[in-house]
CSV table of C-alpha atoms in Angstrom, one decimal:
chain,number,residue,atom,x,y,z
A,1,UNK,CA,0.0,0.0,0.0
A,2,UNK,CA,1.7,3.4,-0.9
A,3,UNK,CA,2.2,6.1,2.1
A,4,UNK,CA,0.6,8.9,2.2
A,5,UNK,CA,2.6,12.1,2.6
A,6,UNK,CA,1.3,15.4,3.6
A,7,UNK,CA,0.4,18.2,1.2
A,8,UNK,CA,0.0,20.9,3.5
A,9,UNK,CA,0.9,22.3,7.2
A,10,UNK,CA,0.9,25.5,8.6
A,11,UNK,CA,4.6,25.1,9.8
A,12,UNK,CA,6.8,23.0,8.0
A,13,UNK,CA,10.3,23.1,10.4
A,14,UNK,CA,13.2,21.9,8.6
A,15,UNK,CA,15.4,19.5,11.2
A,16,UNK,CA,14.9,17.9,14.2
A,17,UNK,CA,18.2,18.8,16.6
A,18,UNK,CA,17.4,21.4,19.3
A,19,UNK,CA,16.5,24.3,17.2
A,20,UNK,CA,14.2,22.5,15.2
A,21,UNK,CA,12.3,21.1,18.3
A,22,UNK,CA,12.5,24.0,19.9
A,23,UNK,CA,11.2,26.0,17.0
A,24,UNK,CA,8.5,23.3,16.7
A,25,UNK,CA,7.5,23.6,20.0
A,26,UNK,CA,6.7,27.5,20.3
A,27,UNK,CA,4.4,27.1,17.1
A,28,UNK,CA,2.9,24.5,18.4
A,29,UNK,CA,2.1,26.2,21.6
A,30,UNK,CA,1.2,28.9,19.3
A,31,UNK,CA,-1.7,26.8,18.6
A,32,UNK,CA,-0.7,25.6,14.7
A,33,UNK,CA,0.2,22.2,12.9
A,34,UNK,CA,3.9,21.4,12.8
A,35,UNK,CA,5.4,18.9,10.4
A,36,UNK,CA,9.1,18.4,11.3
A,37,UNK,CA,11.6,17.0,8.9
A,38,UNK,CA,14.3,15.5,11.1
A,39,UNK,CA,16.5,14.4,8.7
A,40,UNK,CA,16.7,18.2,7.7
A,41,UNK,CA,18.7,19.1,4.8
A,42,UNK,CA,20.4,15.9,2.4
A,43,UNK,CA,24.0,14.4,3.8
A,44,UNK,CA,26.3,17.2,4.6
A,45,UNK,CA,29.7,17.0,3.4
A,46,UNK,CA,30.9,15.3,6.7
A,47,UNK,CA,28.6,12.2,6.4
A,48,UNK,CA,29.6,12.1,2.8
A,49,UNK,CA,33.6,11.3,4.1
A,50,UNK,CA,32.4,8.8,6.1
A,51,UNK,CA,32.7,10.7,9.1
A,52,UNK,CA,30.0,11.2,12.2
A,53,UNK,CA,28.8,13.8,14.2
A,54,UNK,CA,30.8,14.2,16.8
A,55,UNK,CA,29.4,13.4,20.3
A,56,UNK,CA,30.2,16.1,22.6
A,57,UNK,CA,28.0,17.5,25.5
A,58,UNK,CA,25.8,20.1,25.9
A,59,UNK,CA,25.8,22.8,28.1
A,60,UNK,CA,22.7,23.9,27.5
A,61,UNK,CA,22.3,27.7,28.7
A,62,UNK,CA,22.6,30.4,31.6
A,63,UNK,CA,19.0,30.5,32.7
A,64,UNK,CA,18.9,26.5,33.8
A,65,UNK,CA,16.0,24.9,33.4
A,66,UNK,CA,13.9,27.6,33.7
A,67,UNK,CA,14.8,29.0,30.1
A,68,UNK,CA,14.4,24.7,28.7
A,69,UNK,CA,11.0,24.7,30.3
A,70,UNK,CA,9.7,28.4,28.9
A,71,UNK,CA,10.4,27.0,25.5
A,72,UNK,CA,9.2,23.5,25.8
A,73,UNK,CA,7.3,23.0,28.9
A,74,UNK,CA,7.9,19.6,31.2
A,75,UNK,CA,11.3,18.7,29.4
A,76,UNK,CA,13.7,20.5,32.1
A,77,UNK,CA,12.2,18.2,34.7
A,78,UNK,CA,12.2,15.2,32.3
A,79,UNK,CA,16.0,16.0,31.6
A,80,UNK,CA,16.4,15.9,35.2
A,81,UNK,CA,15.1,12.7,35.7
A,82,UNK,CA,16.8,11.1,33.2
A,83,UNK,CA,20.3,12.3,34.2
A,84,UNK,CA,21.4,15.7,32.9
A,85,UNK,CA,23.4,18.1,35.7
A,86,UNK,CA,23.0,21.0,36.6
A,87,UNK,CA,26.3,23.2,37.9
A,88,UNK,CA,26.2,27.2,39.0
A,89,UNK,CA,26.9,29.7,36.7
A,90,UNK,CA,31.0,30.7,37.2
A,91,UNK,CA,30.7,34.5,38.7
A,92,UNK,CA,31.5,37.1,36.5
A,93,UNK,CA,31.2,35.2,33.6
A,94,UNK,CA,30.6,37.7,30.2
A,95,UNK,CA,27.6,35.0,29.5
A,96,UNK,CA,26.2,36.3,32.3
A,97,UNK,CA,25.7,40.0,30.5
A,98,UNK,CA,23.7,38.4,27.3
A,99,UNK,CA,20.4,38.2,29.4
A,100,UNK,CA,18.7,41.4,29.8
A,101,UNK,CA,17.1,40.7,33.2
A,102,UNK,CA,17.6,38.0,35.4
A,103,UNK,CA,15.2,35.1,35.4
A,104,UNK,CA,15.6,32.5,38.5
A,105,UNK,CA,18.5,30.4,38.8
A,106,UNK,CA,21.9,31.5,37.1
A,107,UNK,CA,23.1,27.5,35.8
A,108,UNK,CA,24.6,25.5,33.3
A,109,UNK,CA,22.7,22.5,32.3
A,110,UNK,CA,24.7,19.8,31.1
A,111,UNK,CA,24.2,16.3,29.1
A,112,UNK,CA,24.5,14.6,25.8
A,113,UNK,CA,22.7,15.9,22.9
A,114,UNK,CA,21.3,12.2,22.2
A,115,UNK,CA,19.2,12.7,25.8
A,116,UNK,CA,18.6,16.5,24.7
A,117,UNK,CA,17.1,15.3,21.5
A,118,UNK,CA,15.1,12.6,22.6
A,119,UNK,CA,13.7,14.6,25.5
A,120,UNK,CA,12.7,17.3,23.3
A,121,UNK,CA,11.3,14.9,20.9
A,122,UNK,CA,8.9,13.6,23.4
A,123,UNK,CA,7.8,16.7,24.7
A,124,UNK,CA,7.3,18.5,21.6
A,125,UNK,CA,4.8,15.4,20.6
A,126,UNK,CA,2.8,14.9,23.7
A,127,UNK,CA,2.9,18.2,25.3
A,128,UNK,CA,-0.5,18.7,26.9
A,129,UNK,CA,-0.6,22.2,26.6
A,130,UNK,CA,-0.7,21.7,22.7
A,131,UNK,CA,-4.0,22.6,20.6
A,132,UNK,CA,-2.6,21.4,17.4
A,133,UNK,CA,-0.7,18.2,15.4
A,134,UNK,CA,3.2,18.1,15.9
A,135,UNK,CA,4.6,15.6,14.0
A,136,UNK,CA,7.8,14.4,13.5
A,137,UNK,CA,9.2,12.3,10.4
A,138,UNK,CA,12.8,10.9,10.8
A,139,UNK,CA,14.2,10.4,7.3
A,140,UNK,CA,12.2,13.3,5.7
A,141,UNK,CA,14.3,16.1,3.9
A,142,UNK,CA,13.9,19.3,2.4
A,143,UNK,CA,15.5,19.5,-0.6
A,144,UNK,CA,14.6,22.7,-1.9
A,145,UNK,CA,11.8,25.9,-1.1
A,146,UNK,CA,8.9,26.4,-3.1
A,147,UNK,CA,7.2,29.7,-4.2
A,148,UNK,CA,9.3,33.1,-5.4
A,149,UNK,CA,11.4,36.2,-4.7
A,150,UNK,CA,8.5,37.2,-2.7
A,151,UNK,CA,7.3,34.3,-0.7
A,152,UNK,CA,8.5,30.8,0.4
A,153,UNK,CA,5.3,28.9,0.1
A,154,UNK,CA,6.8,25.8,1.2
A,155,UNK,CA,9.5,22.7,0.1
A,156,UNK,CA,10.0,20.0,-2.1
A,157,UNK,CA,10.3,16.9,0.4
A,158,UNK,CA,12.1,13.8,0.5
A,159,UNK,CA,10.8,11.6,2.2
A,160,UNK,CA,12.3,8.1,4.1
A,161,UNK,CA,10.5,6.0,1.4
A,162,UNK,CA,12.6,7.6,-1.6
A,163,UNK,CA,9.7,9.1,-2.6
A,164,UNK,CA,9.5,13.4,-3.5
A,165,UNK,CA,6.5,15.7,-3.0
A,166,UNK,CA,5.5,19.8,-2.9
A,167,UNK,CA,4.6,20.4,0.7
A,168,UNK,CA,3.2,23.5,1.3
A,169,UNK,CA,3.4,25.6,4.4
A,170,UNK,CA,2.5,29.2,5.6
A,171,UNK,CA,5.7,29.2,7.3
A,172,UNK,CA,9.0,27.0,6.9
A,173,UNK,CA,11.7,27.3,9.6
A,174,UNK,CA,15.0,26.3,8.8
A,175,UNK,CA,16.8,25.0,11.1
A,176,UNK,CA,18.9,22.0,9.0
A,177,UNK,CA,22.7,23.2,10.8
A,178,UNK,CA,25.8,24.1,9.3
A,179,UNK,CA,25.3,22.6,6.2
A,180,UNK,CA,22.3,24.5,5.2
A,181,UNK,CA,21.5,24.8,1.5
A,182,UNK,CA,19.3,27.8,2.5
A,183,UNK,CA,21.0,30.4,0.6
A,184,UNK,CA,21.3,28.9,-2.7
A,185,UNK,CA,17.6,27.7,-2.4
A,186,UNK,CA,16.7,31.6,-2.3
A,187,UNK,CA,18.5,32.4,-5.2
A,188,UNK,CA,17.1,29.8,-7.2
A,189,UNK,CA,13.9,31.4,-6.3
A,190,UNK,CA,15.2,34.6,-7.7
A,191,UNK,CA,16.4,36.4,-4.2
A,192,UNK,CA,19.3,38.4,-4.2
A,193,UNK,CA,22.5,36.5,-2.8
A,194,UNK,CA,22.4,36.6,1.1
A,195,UNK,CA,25.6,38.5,2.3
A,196,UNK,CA,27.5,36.2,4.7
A,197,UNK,CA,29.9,37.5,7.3
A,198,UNK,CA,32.8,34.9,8.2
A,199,UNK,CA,35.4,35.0,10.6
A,200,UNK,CA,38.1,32.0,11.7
A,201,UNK,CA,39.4,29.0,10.2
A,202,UNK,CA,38.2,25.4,8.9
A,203,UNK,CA,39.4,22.7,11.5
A,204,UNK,CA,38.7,19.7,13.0
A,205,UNK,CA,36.9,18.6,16.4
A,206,UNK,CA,37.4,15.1,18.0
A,207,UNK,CA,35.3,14.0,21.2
A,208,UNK,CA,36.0,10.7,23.1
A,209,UNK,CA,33.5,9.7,26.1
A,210,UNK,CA,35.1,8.7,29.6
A,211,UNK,CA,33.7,6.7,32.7
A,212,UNK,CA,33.9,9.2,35.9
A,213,UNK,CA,36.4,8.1,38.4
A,214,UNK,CA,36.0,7.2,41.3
A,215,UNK,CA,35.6,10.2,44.0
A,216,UNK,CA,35.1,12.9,40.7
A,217,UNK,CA,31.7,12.7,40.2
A,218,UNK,CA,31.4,16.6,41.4
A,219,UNK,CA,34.0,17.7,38.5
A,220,UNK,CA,32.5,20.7,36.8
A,221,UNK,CA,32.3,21.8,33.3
A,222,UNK,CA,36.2,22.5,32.7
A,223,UNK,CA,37.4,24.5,29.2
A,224,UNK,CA,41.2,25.5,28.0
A,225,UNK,CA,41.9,27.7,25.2
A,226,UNK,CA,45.8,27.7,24.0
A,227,UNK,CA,45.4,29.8,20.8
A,228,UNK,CA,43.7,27.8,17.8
A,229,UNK,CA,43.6,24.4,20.0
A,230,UNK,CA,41.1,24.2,22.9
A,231,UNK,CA,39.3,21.4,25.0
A,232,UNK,CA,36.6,21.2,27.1
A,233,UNK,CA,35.5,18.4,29.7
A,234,UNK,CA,31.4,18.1,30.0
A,235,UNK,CA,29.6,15.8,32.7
A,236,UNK,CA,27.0,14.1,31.2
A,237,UNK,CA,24.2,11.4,32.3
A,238,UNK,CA,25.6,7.7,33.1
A,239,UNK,CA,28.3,8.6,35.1
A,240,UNK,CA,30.4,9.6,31.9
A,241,UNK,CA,32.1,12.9,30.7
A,242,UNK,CA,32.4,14.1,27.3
A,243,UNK,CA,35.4,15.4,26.1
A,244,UNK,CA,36.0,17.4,22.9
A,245,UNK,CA,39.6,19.3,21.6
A,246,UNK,CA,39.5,21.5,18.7
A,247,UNK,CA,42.5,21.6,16.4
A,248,UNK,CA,43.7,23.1,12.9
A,249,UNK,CA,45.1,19.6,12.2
A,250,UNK,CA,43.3,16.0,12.3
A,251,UNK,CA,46.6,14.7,13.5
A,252,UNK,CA,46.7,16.7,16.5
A,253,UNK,CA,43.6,14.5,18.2
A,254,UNK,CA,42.7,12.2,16.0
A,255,UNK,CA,44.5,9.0,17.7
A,256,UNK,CA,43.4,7.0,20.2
A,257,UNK,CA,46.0,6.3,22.0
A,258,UNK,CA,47.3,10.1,22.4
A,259,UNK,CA,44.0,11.9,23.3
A,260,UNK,CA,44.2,12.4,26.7
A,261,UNK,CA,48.7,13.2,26.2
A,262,UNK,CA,47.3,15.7,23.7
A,263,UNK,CA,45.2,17.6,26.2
A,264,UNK,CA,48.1,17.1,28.8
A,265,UNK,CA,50.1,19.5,26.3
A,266,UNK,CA,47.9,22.3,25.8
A,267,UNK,CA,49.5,25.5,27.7
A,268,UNK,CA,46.6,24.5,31.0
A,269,UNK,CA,46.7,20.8,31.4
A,270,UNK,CA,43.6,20.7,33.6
A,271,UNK,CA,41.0,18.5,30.9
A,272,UNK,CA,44.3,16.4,30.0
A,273,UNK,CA,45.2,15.6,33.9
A,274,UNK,CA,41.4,14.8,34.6
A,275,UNK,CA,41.1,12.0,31.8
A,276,UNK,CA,44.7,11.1,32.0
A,277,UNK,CA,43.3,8.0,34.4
A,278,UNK,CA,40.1,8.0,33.1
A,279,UNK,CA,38.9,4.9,31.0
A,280,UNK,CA,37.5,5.5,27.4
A,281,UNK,CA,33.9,4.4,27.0
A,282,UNK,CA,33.8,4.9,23.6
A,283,UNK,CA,36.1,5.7,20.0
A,284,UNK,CA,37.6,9.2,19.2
A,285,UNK,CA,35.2,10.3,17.0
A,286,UNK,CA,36.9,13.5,14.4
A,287,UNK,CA,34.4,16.0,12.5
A,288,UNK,CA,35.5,18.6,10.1
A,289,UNK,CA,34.6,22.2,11.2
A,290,UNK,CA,34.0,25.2,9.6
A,291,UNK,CA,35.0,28.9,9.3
A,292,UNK,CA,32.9,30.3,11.5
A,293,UNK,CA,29.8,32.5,9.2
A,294,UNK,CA,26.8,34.6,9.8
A,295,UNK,CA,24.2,34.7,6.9
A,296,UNK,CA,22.1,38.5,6.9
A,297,UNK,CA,18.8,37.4,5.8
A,298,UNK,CA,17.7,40.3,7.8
A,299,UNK,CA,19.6,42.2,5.4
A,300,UNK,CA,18.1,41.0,2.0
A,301,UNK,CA,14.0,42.4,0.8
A,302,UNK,CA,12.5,39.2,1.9
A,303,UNK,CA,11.0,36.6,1.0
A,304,UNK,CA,8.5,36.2,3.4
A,305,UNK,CA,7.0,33.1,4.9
A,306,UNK,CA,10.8,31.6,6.0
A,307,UNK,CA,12.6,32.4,9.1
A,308,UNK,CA,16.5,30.8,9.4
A,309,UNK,CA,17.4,29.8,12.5
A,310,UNK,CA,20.3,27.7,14.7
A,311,UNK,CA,23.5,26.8,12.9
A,312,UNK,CA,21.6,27.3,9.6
A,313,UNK,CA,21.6,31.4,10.3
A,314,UNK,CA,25.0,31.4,12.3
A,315,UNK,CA,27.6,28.9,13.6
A,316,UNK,CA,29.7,29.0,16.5
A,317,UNK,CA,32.0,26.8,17.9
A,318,UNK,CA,30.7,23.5,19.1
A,319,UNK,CA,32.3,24.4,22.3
A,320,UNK,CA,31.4,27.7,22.2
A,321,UNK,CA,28.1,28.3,24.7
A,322,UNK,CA,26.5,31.4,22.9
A,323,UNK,CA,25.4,28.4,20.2
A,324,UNK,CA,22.3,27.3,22.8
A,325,UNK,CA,22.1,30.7,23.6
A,326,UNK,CA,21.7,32.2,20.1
A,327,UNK,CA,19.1,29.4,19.7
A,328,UNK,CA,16.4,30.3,21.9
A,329,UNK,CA,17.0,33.2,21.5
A,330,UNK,CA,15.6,32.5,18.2
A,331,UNK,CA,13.1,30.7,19.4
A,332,UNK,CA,11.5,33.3,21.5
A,333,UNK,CA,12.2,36.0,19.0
A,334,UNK,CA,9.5,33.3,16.8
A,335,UNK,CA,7.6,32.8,19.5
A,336,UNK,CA,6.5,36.9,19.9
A,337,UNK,CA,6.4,36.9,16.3
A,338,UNK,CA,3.6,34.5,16.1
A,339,UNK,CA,1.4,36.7,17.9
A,340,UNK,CA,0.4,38.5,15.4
A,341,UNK,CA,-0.6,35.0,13.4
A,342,UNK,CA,1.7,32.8,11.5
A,343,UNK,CA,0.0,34.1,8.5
A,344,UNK,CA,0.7,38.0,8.6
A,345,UNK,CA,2.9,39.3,6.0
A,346,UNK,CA,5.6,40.3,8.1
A,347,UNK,CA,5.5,37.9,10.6
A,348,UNK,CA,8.3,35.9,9.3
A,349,UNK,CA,10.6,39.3,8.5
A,350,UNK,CA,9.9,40.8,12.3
A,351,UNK,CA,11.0,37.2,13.4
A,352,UNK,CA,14.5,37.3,11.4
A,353,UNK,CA,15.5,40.9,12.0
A,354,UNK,CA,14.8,40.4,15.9
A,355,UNK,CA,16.7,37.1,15.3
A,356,UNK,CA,20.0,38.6,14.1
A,357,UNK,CA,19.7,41.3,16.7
A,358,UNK,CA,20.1,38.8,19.1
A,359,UNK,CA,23.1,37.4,16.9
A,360,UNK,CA,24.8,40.3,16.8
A,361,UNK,CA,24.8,40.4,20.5
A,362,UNK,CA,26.4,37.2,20.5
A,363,UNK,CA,28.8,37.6,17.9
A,364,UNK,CA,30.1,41.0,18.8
A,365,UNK,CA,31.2,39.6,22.2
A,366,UNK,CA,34.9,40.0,21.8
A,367,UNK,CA,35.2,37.2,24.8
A,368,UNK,CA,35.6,34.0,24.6
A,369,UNK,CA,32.0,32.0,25.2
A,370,UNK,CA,33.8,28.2,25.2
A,371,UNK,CA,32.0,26.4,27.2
A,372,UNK,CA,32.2,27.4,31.4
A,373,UNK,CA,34.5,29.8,30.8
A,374,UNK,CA,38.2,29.8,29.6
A,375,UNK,CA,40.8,32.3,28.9
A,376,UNK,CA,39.7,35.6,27.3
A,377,UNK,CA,40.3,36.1,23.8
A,378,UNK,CA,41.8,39.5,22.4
A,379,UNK,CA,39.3,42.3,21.4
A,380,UNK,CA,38.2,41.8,17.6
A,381,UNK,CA,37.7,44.3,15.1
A,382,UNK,CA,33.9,44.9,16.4
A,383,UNK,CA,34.6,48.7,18.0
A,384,UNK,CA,36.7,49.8,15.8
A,385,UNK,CA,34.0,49.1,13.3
A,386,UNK,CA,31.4,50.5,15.6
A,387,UNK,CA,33.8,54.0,16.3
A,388,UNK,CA,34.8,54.0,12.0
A,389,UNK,CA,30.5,54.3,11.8
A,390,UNK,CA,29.8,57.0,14.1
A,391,UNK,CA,32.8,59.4,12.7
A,392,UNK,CA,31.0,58.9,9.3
A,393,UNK,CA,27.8,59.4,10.5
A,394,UNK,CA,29.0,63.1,12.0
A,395,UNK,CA,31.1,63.6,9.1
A,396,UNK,CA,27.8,63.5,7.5
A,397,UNK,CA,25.7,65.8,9.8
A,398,UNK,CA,28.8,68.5,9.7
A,399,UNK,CA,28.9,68.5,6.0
A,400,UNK,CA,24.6,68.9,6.0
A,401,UNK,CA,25.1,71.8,8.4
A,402,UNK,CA,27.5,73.4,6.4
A,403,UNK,CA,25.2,73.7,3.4
């Protein structure tokens, strides 16, 4: 008997890793139907090698599990239950400046992004505070948008069966990752190229799972920087810790046998001397990365009816904890947008532009945001930028008064 595939929803969400979900979970709430693709965009370029995503932990945001539960309501304690930690927020942190007002607890929330997912996943479907259908098809991508240079009426869908089909939606959020084809999509709709700001270099990212020791169950999250090399220890659920280095060479971390000596040599030996009599539950596992980009789509005359969010609209590092941050800030940036009904004409745009005003928060931080802190980075280029503006701006106003 052939499967029946939808024709139309009112949001069509493009991936199923935390933005997704959480994306799917304030339309939902929002009281519309949400079809969510969760095998998001076709392979990336890293599956294509043969290579897996890497499985590091994730620290999940300053706000603890009050921020998890505004989004998605119930999962904070589910995560809870099911073994994700919880550790205090380091004083003085700079995270601690990219929440306007201060809401409850001041934590990090820490497990693996398998439990994330599948606790989102579950509260996403069954929520009881729901009013509409959320449902979730693993397999399913999008493999291109639908509609013009004024609209994005939906995507052409592949689904787990082989099979391809137009699925319309009055709004499509993407949020496929890194690998987003999002751009390119637009411009085959006739949109005007996206302007992309990038900054870093392409590397690689190894992360190897460890068995707690005996007596260090209480280690907190612990991150080194040591110029383009970095490492960060995360406690997960099951009595494990997740550790991931950065490098600019797969050499550096890719072997087995030197993982723990090669975070013993980085310039703070802390990670290295906590796993150095650790035992391995689990393979290094090595993923490309990435210079790090920004897409404006706030920047370009729409289309409307899309709305990029997560690692789709801007990476950071995997160890960098403005990533969780930038994504709900998304999500609630969508969620006010949806007030005025997921089918106003400038929903979707008031979405994006508040979206990438919350990016450039994050992105402007001249600090380092690795993962429970770390050494401080230099200042980047951001105030010079910021100073070069305002001199042209009154260069401007002198020359209009001197008329």
């Amino acid at each position: 008997m052939a499967t029946t595939h939808p024709k139309h929803v009112e949001a069509l969400i493009i991936g199923g890793g935390y933005a997704g979900l959480l994306a799917a979970s304030v339309v939902a709430l929002a009281g519309y139907d949400v079809l969510v693709l969760a095998g998001g965009q076709p392979a990336a370029h890293a599956r294509e090698a043969g290579l897996e995503p890497a499985r590091h932990g994730e620290v999940l945001h300053v706000g603890g599990m009050w921020d998890i539960n505004d989004l998605a309501y119930g999962s904070g304690a589910m995560l809870q239950r099911r073994g994700a930690l919880t550790f205090p927020f380091p004083a003085g942190d700079h995270l601690s400046r990219t929440r306007p007002r201060a809401w409850g607890t001041r934590e990090l929330v820490t497990c693996s992004r398998d439990l994330l997912t599948s606790v989102l996943r579950e509260v996403v479907v069954a929520n009881p505070a729901r009013e509409r259908d959320t449902v979730i098809l693993d397999g399913a991508q999008a493999v291109g948008l639908i509609g013009d240079e004024s609209a994005v009426l939906g995507a052409r869908v592949r689904f787990g069966d082989g099979t391809e089909q137009d699925v319309t939606a009055q709004l499509v959020v993407d949020a496929s990752g890194a690998d987003a084809s999002t751009a390119g999509w637009l411009r085959d709709l006739g949109v005007a190229a996206v302007p992309v700001i990038s900054r870093g270099t392409a590397g690689f990212s190894a992360s190897r799972l460890y068995e707690v020791p005996e007596g260090q169950a209480d280690t907190p999250v612990t991150a080194v920087v040591d110029g383009a090399r970095s490492a960060v220890l995360v406690p997960v659920e099951d009595g494990l810790w997740a550790v991931t280095q950065t490098a600019p060479d797969r050499a550096q971390i890719s072997d087995a046998d030197t993982f723990a000596d090669t975070a013993l040599a980085l310039s703070d030996p802390a990670v290295g001397r906590f796993i150095a009599g650790a035992k391995p539950a689990g393979d290094v596992v090595v993923t490309p990365t990435s210079a790090l980009r920004w897409y404006r789509y706030e920047q370009i005359r729409g289309p409307r009816g899309i709305v990029v969010i997560g690692d789709a609209l801007a990476t950071f590092s995997p160890l960098d904890a403005r990533g969780p941050l930038a994504t709900e800030a998304a999500a609630r940036a969508l969620r006010e947008a949806l007030q005025r009904g997921i089918g106003h004409p400038t929903a979707s745009r008031r979405a994006q532009q508040a979206i990438s005003e919350e990016i450039a928060h994050l992105w402007a931080d001249p600090q380092t945001g690795l993962m429970g802190g770390g050494r401080h980075q230099p200042a980047g280029p951001g105030l010079s930028a910021r100073l070069s503006r305002v001199r042209a701006a009154a260069g401007r106003v002198l020359k209009s008064r001197a008329r």
